[in-house]
Every structure is written in C-alpha cells, then in structure tokens.
PDB file of C-alpha atoms and ligand atoms in Angstrom:
ATOM      1  CA  MET A 150       0.029  22.709 -60.865  1.00  0.00           C
ATOM      2  CA  LYS A 151      -2.996  21.977 -58.624  1.00  0.00           C
ATOM      3  CA  LYS A 152      -4.586  25.210 -57.382  1.00  0.00           C
ATOM      4  CA  GLY A 153      -8.267  24.426 -56.755  1.00  0.00           C
ATOM      5  CA  LYS A 154      -9.575  22.011 -54.144  1.00  0.00           C
ATOM      6  CA  LEU A 155     -10.557  18.425 -54.840  1.00  0.00           C
ATOM      7  CA  ILE A 156     -13.553  17.181 -52.855  1.00  0.00           C
ATOM      8  CA  VAL A 157     -14.482  13.485 -53.002  1.00  0.00           C
ATOM      9  CA  PHE A 158     -17.860  11.973 -52.103  1.00  0.00           C
ATOM     10  CA  GLU A 159     -17.853   8.314 -51.112  1.00  0.00           C
ATOM     11  CA  GLY A 160     -20.469   5.928 -49.808  1.00  0.00           C
ATOM     12  CA  LEU A 161     -22.614   2.970 -50.760  1.00  0.00           C
ATOM     13  CA  ASP A 162     -25.012   3.074 -53.692  1.00  0.00           C
ATOM     14  CA  GLY A 163     -28.240   4.667 -52.448  1.00  0.00           C
ATOM     15  CA  THR A 164     -26.700   7.051 -49.894  1.00  0.00           C
ATOM     16  CA  GLY A 165     -27.738  10.079 -51.973  1.00  0.00           C
ATOM     17  CA  LYS A 166     -24.300  11.222 -53.131  1.00  0.00           C
ATOM     18  CA  THR A 167     -25.554  12.639 -56.427  1.00  0.00           C
ATOM     19  CA  THR A 168     -28.252  14.772 -54.780  1.00  0.00           C
ATOM     20  CA  GLN A 169     -25.883  16.065 -52.123  1.00  0.00           C
ATOM     21  CA  ILE A 170     -23.185  16.866 -54.671  1.00  0.00           C
ATOM     22  CA  LYS A 171     -25.691  18.996 -56.577  1.00  0.00           C
ATOM     23  CA  ARG A 172     -26.595  20.809 -53.379  1.00  0.00           C
ATOM     24  CA  LEU A 173     -22.984  21.417 -52.399  1.00  0.00           C
ATOM     25  CA  ALA A 174     -22.082  22.662 -55.883  1.00  0.00           C
ATOM     26  CA  GLU A 175     -24.967  25.181 -55.696  1.00  0.00           C
ATOM     27  CA  GLU A 176     -23.798  26.311 -52.266  1.00  0.00           C
ATOM     28  CA  LEU A 177     -20.184  26.807 -53.388  1.00  0.00           C
ATOM     29  CA  ARG A 178     -21.286  28.657 -56.514  1.00  0.00           C
ATOM     30  CA  ARG A 179     -23.323  31.020 -54.328  1.00  0.00           C
ATOM     31  CA  ARG A 180     -20.079  31.696 -52.485  1.00  0.00           C
ATOM     32  CA  GLY A 181     -18.480  32.674 -55.806  1.00  0.00           C
ATOM     33  CA  GLU A 182     -16.484  29.530 -56.538  1.00  0.00           C
ATOM     34  CA  THR A 183     -16.296  27.949 -59.976  1.00  0.00           C
ATOM     35  CA  VAL A 184     -17.267  24.318 -59.490  1.00  0.00           C
ATOM     36  CA  PHE A 185     -16.692  21.320 -61.755  1.00  0.00           C
ATOM     37  CA  VAL A 186     -18.798  18.269 -60.902  1.00  0.00           C
ATOM     38  CA  THR A 187     -17.667  14.887 -62.160  1.00  0.00           C
ATOM     39  CA  ALA A 188     -18.059  11.160 -61.424  1.00  0.00           C
ATOM     40  CA  GLU A 189     -16.536   7.693 -61.693  1.00  0.00           C
ATOM     41  CA  PRO A 190     -16.832   5.552 -63.667  1.00  0.00           C
ATOM     42  CA  THR A 191     -16.275   8.341 -66.225  1.00  0.00           C
ATOM     43  CA  ASP A 192     -18.041   8.851 -69.556  1.00  0.00           C
ATOM     44  CA  LEU A 193     -14.723   8.191 -71.333  1.00  0.00           C
ATOM     45  CA  PRO A 194     -14.249   4.904 -73.280  1.00  0.00           C
ATOM     46  CA  SER A 195     -12.634   3.274 -70.189  1.00  0.00           C
ATOM     47  CA  GLY A 196     -15.662   4.230 -68.076  1.00  0.00           C
ATOM     48  CA  GLN A 197     -18.117   3.013 -70.700  1.00  0.00           C
ATOM     49  CA  LEU A 198     -16.439  -0.389 -70.652  1.00  0.00           C
ATOM     50  CA  LEU A 199     -16.700  -0.422 -66.832  1.00  0.00           C
ATOM     51  CA  ARG A 200     -20.459   0.291 -67.022  1.00  0.00           C
ATOM     52  CA  ARG A 201     -20.856  -2.800 -69.189  1.00  0.00           C
ATOM     53  CA  VAL A 202     -18.898  -4.855 -66.650  1.00  0.00           C
ATOM     54  CA  LEU A 203     -21.009  -3.458 -63.782  1.00  0.00           C
ATOM     55  CA  SER A 204     -24.261  -4.326 -65.544  1.00  0.00           C
ATOM     56  CA  GLY A 205     -23.033  -7.905 -66.027  1.00  0.00           C
ATOM     57  CA  GLU A 206     -23.107  -7.537 -69.840  1.00  0.00           C
ATOM     58  CA  VAL A 207     -19.328  -7.944 -70.168  1.00  0.00           C
ATOM     59  CA  PRO A 208     -17.645 -10.512 -67.891  1.00  0.00           C
ATOM     60  CA  GLY A 209     -14.864  -9.223 -65.636  1.00  0.00           C
ATOM     61  CA  THR A 210     -12.752 -10.775 -62.909  1.00  0.00           C
ATOM     62  CA  PRO A 211     -12.436  -8.702 -59.708  1.00  0.00           C
ATOM     63  CA  TRP A 212      -8.723  -8.120 -60.386  1.00  0.00           C
ATOM     64  CA  ALA A 213      -9.312  -6.980 -63.957  1.00  0.00           C
ATOM     65  CA  THR A 214     -12.157  -4.751 -62.767  1.00  0.00           C
ATOM     66  CA  ALA A 215      -9.901  -3.134 -60.151  1.00  0.00           C
ATOM     67  CA  ALA A 216      -7.219  -2.482 -62.778  1.00  0.00           C
ATOM     68  CA  LEU A 217      -9.821  -1.045 -65.149  1.00  0.00           C
ATOM     69  CA  PHE A 218     -11.003   1.359 -62.444  1.00  0.00           C
ATOM     70  CA  LEU A 219      -7.407   2.511 -61.923  1.00  0.00           C
ATOM     71  CA  SER A 220      -7.003   3.038 -65.640  1.00  0.00           C
ATOM     72  CA  ASP A 221     -10.273   4.998 -65.901  1.00  0.00           C
ATOM     73  CA  ARG A 222      -9.219   7.060 -62.868  1.00  0.00           C
ATOM     74  CA  ILE A 223      -5.847   8.012 -64.348  1.00  0.00           C
ATOM     75  CA  ARG A 224      -7.687   9.209 -67.420  1.00  0.00           C
ATOM     76  CA  HIS A 225     -10.171  11.042 -65.184  1.00  0.00           C
ATOM     77  CA  CYS A 226      -7.246  12.960 -63.675  1.00  0.00           C
ATOM     78  CA  THR A 227      -5.173  13.556 -66.767  1.00  0.00           C
ATOM     79  CA  ASP A 228      -7.557  13.825 -69.733  1.00  0.00           C
ATOM     80  CA  PRO A 229      -6.330  16.871 -71.665  1.00  0.00           C
ATOM     81  CA  ASP A 230      -9.850  18.049 -72.597  1.00  0.00           C
ATOM     82  CA  ASN A 231     -11.802  17.666 -69.392  1.00  0.00           C
ATOM     83  CA  GLY A 232      -9.579  15.990 -66.795  1.00  0.00           C
ATOM     84  CA  MET A 233      -9.715  16.990 -63.132  1.00  0.00           C
ATOM     85  CA  ALA A 234      -6.105  18.237 -63.143  1.00  0.00           C
ATOM     86  CA  LYS A 235      -6.968  20.747 -65.848  1.00  0.00           C
ATOM     87  CA  HIS A 236      -9.919  22.135 -63.868  1.00  0.00           C
ATOM     88  CA  LEU A 237      -7.893  22.278 -60.655  1.00  0.00           C
ATOM     89  CA  ALA A 238      -5.058  24.076 -62.421  1.00  0.00           C
ATOM     90  CA  ALA A 239      -7.609  26.691 -63.518  1.00  0.00           C
ATOM     91  CA  GLY A 240      -8.415  27.265 -59.831  1.00  0.00           C
ATOM     92  CA  GLU A 241     -11.788  25.521 -59.888  1.00  0.00           C
ATOM     93  CA  THR A 242     -13.256  23.451 -57.071  1.00  0.00           C
ATOM     94  CA  VAL A 243     -13.689  19.895 -58.315  1.00  0.00           C
ATOM     95  CA  ILE A 244     -16.264  17.560 -56.755  1.00  0.00           C
ATOM     96  CA  THR A 245     -16.154  13.919 -57.754  1.00  0.00           C
ATOM     97  CA  ASP A 246     -18.825  11.303 -57.109  1.00  0.00           C
ATOM     98  CA  ARG A 247     -16.497   8.414 -56.062  1.00  0.00           C
ATOM     99  CA  TYR A 248     -12.711   8.065 -56.300  1.00  0.00           C
ATOM    100  CA  TYR A 249     -10.079   5.481 -55.346  1.00  0.00           C
ATOM    101  CA  PHE A 250     -11.724   4.719 -51.985  1.00  0.00           C
ATOM    102  CA  SER A 251     -14.515   2.991 -53.943  1.00  0.00           C
ATOM    103  CA  THR A 252     -11.977   0.624 -55.493  1.00  0.00           C
ATOM    104  CA  PHE A 253     -10.519  -0.082 -52.021  1.00  0.00           C
ATOM    105  CA  ALA A 254     -14.028  -0.866 -50.746  1.00  0.00           C
ATOM    106  CA  TYR A 255     -15.714  -2.588 -53.704  1.00  0.00           C
ATOM    107  CA  GLN A 256     -12.746  -4.407 -55.291  1.00  0.00           C
ATOM    108  CA  GLY A 257     -10.536  -4.454 -52.175  1.00  0.00           C
ATOM    109  CA  CYS A 258     -12.732  -7.067 -50.532  1.00  0.00           C
ATOM    110  CA  GLU A 259     -12.701  -9.296 -53.614  1.00  0.00           C
ATOM    111  CA  THR A 260      -8.970  -9.030 -54.399  1.00  0.00           C
ATOM    112  CA  ASP A 261      -6.199  -7.846 -52.084  1.00  0.00           C
ATOM    113  CA  LEU A 262      -6.778  -4.545 -50.305  1.00  0.00           C
ATOM    114  CA  GLN A 263      -3.072  -3.752 -50.019  1.00  0.00           C
ATOM    115  CA  TRP A 264      -2.604  -4.331 -53.752  1.00  0.00           C
ATOM    116  CA  THR A 265      -5.455  -1.944 -54.604  1.00  0.00           C
ATOM    117  CA  MET A 266      -3.975   0.692 -52.273  1.00  0.00           C
ATOM    118  CA  ASP A 267      -0.419   0.266 -53.523  1.00  0.00           C
ATOM    119  CA  MET A 268      -1.309   0.660 -57.166  1.00  0.00           C
ATOM    120  CA  HIS A 269      -3.097   3.916 -56.389  1.00  0.00           C
ATOM    121  CA  TYR A 270      -0.741   5.467 -53.839  1.00  0.00           C
ATOM    122  CA  ARG A 271       2.291   4.593 -55.964  1.00  0.00           C
ATOM    123  CA  CYS A 272       0.833   6.088 -59.124  1.00  0.00           C
ATOM    124  CA  PRO A 273       2.193   9.595 -59.732  1.00  0.00           C
ATOM    125  CA  GLU A 274      -0.558  10.436 -62.220  1.00  0.00           C
ATOM    126  CA  LEU A 275      -3.321  10.408 -59.605  1.00  0.00           C
ATOM    127  CA  LEU A 276      -4.425  13.496 -57.677  1.00  0.00           C
ATOM    128  CA  ARG A 277      -4.727  13.500 -53.901  1.00  0.00           C
ATOM    129  CA  PRO A 278      -8.039  14.794 -52.529  1.00  0.00           C
ATOM    130  CA  ASP A 279      -8.237  17.748 -50.134  1.00  0.00           C
ATOM    131  CA  LEU A 280     -11.400  16.458 -48.469  1.00  0.00           C
ATOM    132  CA  VAL A 281     -13.262  13.145 -48.465  1.00  0.00           C
ATOM    133  CA  LEU A 282     -16.921  13.205 -47.426  1.00  0.00           C
ATOM    134  CA  PHE A 283     -17.997   9.680 -46.523  1.00  0.00           C
ATOM    135  CA  LEU A 284     -21.783   9.328 -46.528  1.00  0.00           C
ATOM    136  CA  THR A 285     -22.871   6.565 -44.162  1.00  0.00           C
ATOM    137  CA  MET A 286     -26.172   4.686 -44.042  1.00  0.00           C
ATOM    138  CA  PRO A 287     -27.239   1.137 -43.108  1.00  0.00           C
ATOM    139  CA  PRO A 288     -26.975  -1.163 -46.188  1.00  0.00           C
ATOM    140  CA  GLU A 289     -30.616  -2.329 -45.850  1.00  0.00           C
ATOM    141  CA  LYS A 290     -31.758   1.254 -46.161  1.00  0.00           C
ATOM    142  CA  CYS A 291     -29.522   1.826 -49.200  1.00  0.00           C
ATOM    143  CA  MET A 292     -31.063  -1.228 -50.861  1.00  0.00           C
ATOM    144  CA  GLU A 293     -34.581   0.087 -50.160  1.00  0.00           C
ATOM    145  CA  ARG A 294     -33.704   3.335 -51.906  1.00  0.00           C
ATOM    146  CA  ILE A 295     -32.050   1.580 -54.871  1.00  0.00           C
ATOM    147  CA  THR A 296     -35.038  -0.695 -55.538  1.00  0.00           C
ATOM    148  CA  ALA A 297     -37.537   2.144 -55.050  1.00  0.00           C
ATOM    149  CA  ASN A 298     -35.795   4.328 -57.614  1.00  0.00           C
ATOM    150  CA  ARG A 299     -34.961   1.889 -60.395  1.00  0.00           C
ATOM    151  CA  PRO A 300     -36.397  -0.929 -62.525  1.00  0.00           C
ATOM    152  CA  ALA A 301     -35.009  -4.411 -61.718  1.00  0.00           C
ATOM    153  CA  GLU A 302     -33.067  -4.669 -65.002  1.00  0.00           C
ATOM    154  CA  ALA A 303     -31.056  -1.545 -64.116  1.00  0.00           C
ATOM    155  CA  ILE A 304     -29.738  -2.996 -60.835  1.00  0.00           C
ATOM    156  CA  GLU A 305     -25.930  -3.429 -60.974  1.00  0.00           C
ATOM    157  CA  ILE A 306     -23.805  -6.353 -59.753  1.00  0.00           C
ATOM    158  CA  TYR A 307     -23.031  -4.865 -56.326  1.00  0.00           C
ATOM    159  CA  GLU A 308     -26.584  -3.704 -55.674  1.00  0.00           C
ATOM    160  CA  ASN A 309     -27.883  -6.416 -53.345  1.00  0.00           C
ATOM    161  CA  THR A 310     -28.031  -6.394 -49.545  1.00  0.00           C
ATOM    162  CA  ALA A 311     -25.324  -9.068 -49.058  1.00  0.00           C
ATOM    163  CA  ALA A 312     -22.806  -7.268 -51.282  1.00  0.00           C
ATOM    164  CA  LEU A 313     -23.614  -3.854 -49.805  1.00  0.00           C
ATOM    165  CA  THR A 314     -23.204  -5.188 -46.259  1.00  0.00           C
ATOM    166  CA  ARG A 315     -19.763  -6.558 -47.110  1.00  0.00           C
ATOM    167  CA  ILE A 316     -18.737  -3.365 -48.894  1.00  0.00           C
ATOM    168  CA  SER A 317     -20.008  -1.242 -46.002  1.00  0.00           C
ATOM    169  CA  ARG A 318     -17.722  -3.159 -43.609  1.00  0.00           C
ATOM    170  CA  GLN A 319     -14.868  -2.765 -46.054  1.00  0.00           C
ATOM    171  CA  PHE A 320     -15.425   1.019 -46.258  1.00  0.00           C
ATOM    172  CA  ASP A 321     -15.132   1.146 -42.447  1.00  0.00           C
ATOM    173  CA  ILE A 322     -11.875  -0.831 -42.569  1.00  0.00           C
ATOM    174  CA  VAL A 323     -10.485   1.359 -45.352  1.00  0.00           C
ATOM    175  CA  PHE A 324     -11.285   4.686 -43.697  1.00  0.00           C
ATOM    176  CA  ALA A 325      -9.950   3.480 -40.339  1.00  0.00           C
ATOM    177  CA  LEU A 326      -6.673   2.531 -42.048  1.00  0.00           C
ATOM    178  CA  LEU A 327      -6.442   5.876 -43.845  1.00  0.00           C
ATOM    179  CA  LYS A 328      -7.394   8.203 -41.000  1.00  0.00           C
ATOM    180  CA  GLU A 329      -3.888   9.691 -40.687  1.00  0.00           C
ATOM    181  CA  LYS A 330      -3.225   9.764 -44.411  1.00  0.00           C
ATOM    182  CA  GLU A 331      -6.398  11.374 -45.777  1.00  0.00           C
ATOM    183  CA  ASN A 332      -8.744  14.149 -44.643  1.00  0.00           C
ATOM    184  CA  ILE A 333     -11.946  12.156 -44.085  1.00  0.00           C
ATOM    185  CA  VAL A 334     -15.231  13.411 -42.646  1.00  0.00           C
ATOM    186  CA  TYR A 335     -18.064  10.983 -41.848  1.00  0.00           C
ATOM    187  CA  ILE A 336     -21.500  12.286 -42.745  1.00  0.00           C
ATOM    188  CA  ASN A 337     -24.615  10.562 -41.456  1.00  0.00           C
ATOM    189  CA  ALA A 338     -26.672  10.264 -44.660  1.00  0.00           C
ATOM    190  CA  ASP A 339     -29.748   8.860 -42.927  1.00  0.00           C
ATOM    191  CA  GLY A 340     -32.028  11.906 -42.943  1.00  0.00           C
ATOM    192  CA  THR A 341     -33.888  14.292 -45.213  1.00  0.00           C
ATOM    193  CA  ILE A 342     -32.068  15.979 -48.100  1.00  0.00           C
ATOM    194  CA  ASP A 343     -31.999  19.248 -46.125  1.00  0.00           C
ATOM    195  CA  GLU A 344     -30.705  17.595 -42.955  1.00  0.00           C
ATOM    196  CA  VAL A 345     -27.856  15.862 -44.768  1.00  0.00           C
ATOM    197  CA  ALA A 346     -27.018  19.020 -46.763  1.00  0.00           C
ATOM    198  CA  ALA A 347     -26.773  20.945 -43.480  1.00  0.00           C
ATOM    199  CA  ARG A 348     -24.400  18.306 -42.060  1.00  0.00           C
ATOM    200  CA  ILE A 349     -22.183  18.615 -45.127  1.00  0.00           C
ATOM    201  CA  LYS A 350     -22.196  22.395 -44.936  1.00  0.00           C
ATOM    202  CA  ALA A 351     -21.195  22.235 -41.283  1.00  0.00           C
ATOM    203  CA  ALA A 352     -18.370  19.818 -42.127  1.00  0.00           C
ATOM    204  CA  LEU A 353     -16.912  22.153 -44.749  1.00  0.00           C
TER     205      LEU A 353
HETATM  206  P1  LIG B 403     -22.362   4.779 -58.945  1.00  0.00           P
HETATM  207  O1  LIG B 403     -21.696   5.990 -58.459  1.00  0.00           O
HETATM  208  O2  LIG B 403     -23.292   4.109 -57.999  1.00  0.00           O
HETATM  209  O3  LIG B 403     -23.088   5.116 -60.297  1.00  0.00           O
HETATM  210  P2  LIG B 403     -24.644   5.019 -60.638  1.00  0.00           P
HETATM  211  O4  LIG B 403     -25.362   5.717 -59.520  1.00  0.00           O
HETATM  212  O5  LIG B 403     -24.745   5.708 -61.965  1.00  0.00           O
HETATM  213  O6  LIG B 403     -24.961   3.536 -60.705  1.00  0.00           O
HETATM  214  O7  LIG B 403     -21.220   3.768 -59.387  1.00  0.00           O
HETATM  215  C1  LIG B 403     -21.491   2.635 -60.132  1.00  0.00           C
HETATM  216  C2  LIG B 403     -21.009   1.389 -59.460  1.00  0.00           C
HETATM  217  O8  LIG B 403     -19.602   1.276 -59.597  1.00  0.00           O
HETATM  218  C3  LIG B 403     -21.292   1.295 -57.980  1.00  0.00           C
HETATM  219  O9  LIG B 403     -21.962   0.075 -57.707  1.00  0.00           O
HETATM  220  C4  LIG B 403     -19.944   1.238 -57.350  1.00  0.00           C
HETATM  221  C5  LIG B 403     -19.058   0.730 -58.428  1.00  0.00           C
HETATM  222  N1  LIG B 403     -17.635   1.139 -58.311  1.00  0.00           N
HETATM  223  C6  LIG B 403     -16.690   0.183 -57.979  1.00  0.00           C
HETATM  224  O10 LIG B 403     -17.014  -0.992 -57.776  1.00  0.00           O
HETATM  225  N2  LIG B 403     -15.364   0.556 -57.891  1.00  0.00           N
HETATM  226  C7  LIG B 403     -14.960   1.844 -58.123  1.00  0.00           C
HETATM  227  O11 LIG B 403     -13.746   2.150 -58.039  1.00  0.00           O
HETATM  228  C8  LIG B 403     -15.961   2.818 -58.480  1.00  0.00           C
HETATM  229  C9  LIG B 403     -15.553   4.225 -58.777  1.00  0.00           C
HETATM  230  C10 LIG B 403     -17.288   2.421 -58.565  1.00  0.00           C
END
C-alpha cells in the first residue's frame, strides 16, 4: 500500500521543527516531489481534545494522555479523507511534525516506557517511518525560544525548563534504545535557520 516516504521530525518544543519542515518541504517540491505536511496532535476531534489537555484546560492523567495520543495517531494514519496512509499510497512524501517518539519521550517518562512502546509497535494500524530527523538543542535554549515567541497564557504543560530537561534525557534514552530498529539522524538544531536547513539537506 505504502509507496511514498514518511519523514518524521522530532525534538523538544522550541527546536524549530515547524520552520525546518517548511524549508524541507520547499526543497523537496523543487526536486519535483509532491509533499504533504502534517502534525501531531492532529486537527481531528481526538487532537482537539489533546490540545485542551496540553493547555491544562481539561485534566488528564499521564496514562490517559498517552492512550489518547495513540488514538489520535491511529486516526492520523488511517483517516479516510486526509490520513497519512492515503497520501503515501498516492506516492507523496509525507512529513510529520512529531510521531510516536514524542509519546515515548513525553509520556514515557511519566508512565512506563515499555508500555508506550509496546502499544505502538504492536499496533498494525500505525505506519513505520522511513526517516526520523531528531532536532537537538539544550533545554534552556528551547525555553528561551518558547518564552520569546509566545504570551505566558499560551505556554503548555510541558513547556518549562524542568520538564524539558527530563524529556530531553528521555529522548536520548529512547533513540539509543531504537538505534537498530529505526532510521534516526541527529540534527544539531542550535544554529541559524540556514545552518540547520543545510544540515538537514546533507542528512537526506
Ligand atoms: P507541538 O508540536 O509543540 O505543537 P505546538 O508547537 O503547536 O505547541 O506539540 C504540542 C505538545 O504536545 C508538545 O509539548 C509535545 C506534546 N506531545 C506529547 O506530549 N506527546 C506526543 O505524543 C505528542 C505528539 C506531542
């Protein structure tokens, strides 16, 4: 079924994933590829509920939040109108801003990492990525960027230096564990937009 390539961007909030995804999509389109850019949480009802949990408006336990992310992700893959599987089947390159590695990192350190991995790797409705670009940057620097770009009331539950430091360590643990299983490239995201874009282009 899957014909196109699935590229995943991962990294802490504030590493510049959105900007770099835009740049990469432009680059691939120049090369003649049809590119579909997407993100998690999705804009589907499951993703809208997650946004309310992330803002602190709706209470959620870490375990329930992890399960909600899985549910939103299955929908992200399989949605008949705009799901990633449909775009891949049409031969498009799909780039997603976050995927299951975010659940391993963000919810994995608050629940049970193995449980979060099992429920994803044992789920036949999820797509496997062809390439994972992991944007790395010190958590303090991420926090500087987050607070510079947003009003205080728009800061989400994980967007504080203590949480980001813990999640950063968890990302390192996760990607070390998965180095044989997934195609992961580390990208140093501490640099200008052009510098980081050049690193991504070289990695491709
Ligand atoms: P993010 O990509 O940062 O969106 P935005 O830039 O619009 O805020 O994602 C929102 C938050 O969701 C971010 O703090 C990370 C968190 N998240 C998880 O905790 N688990 C997940 O599985 C995913 C996909 C995101």
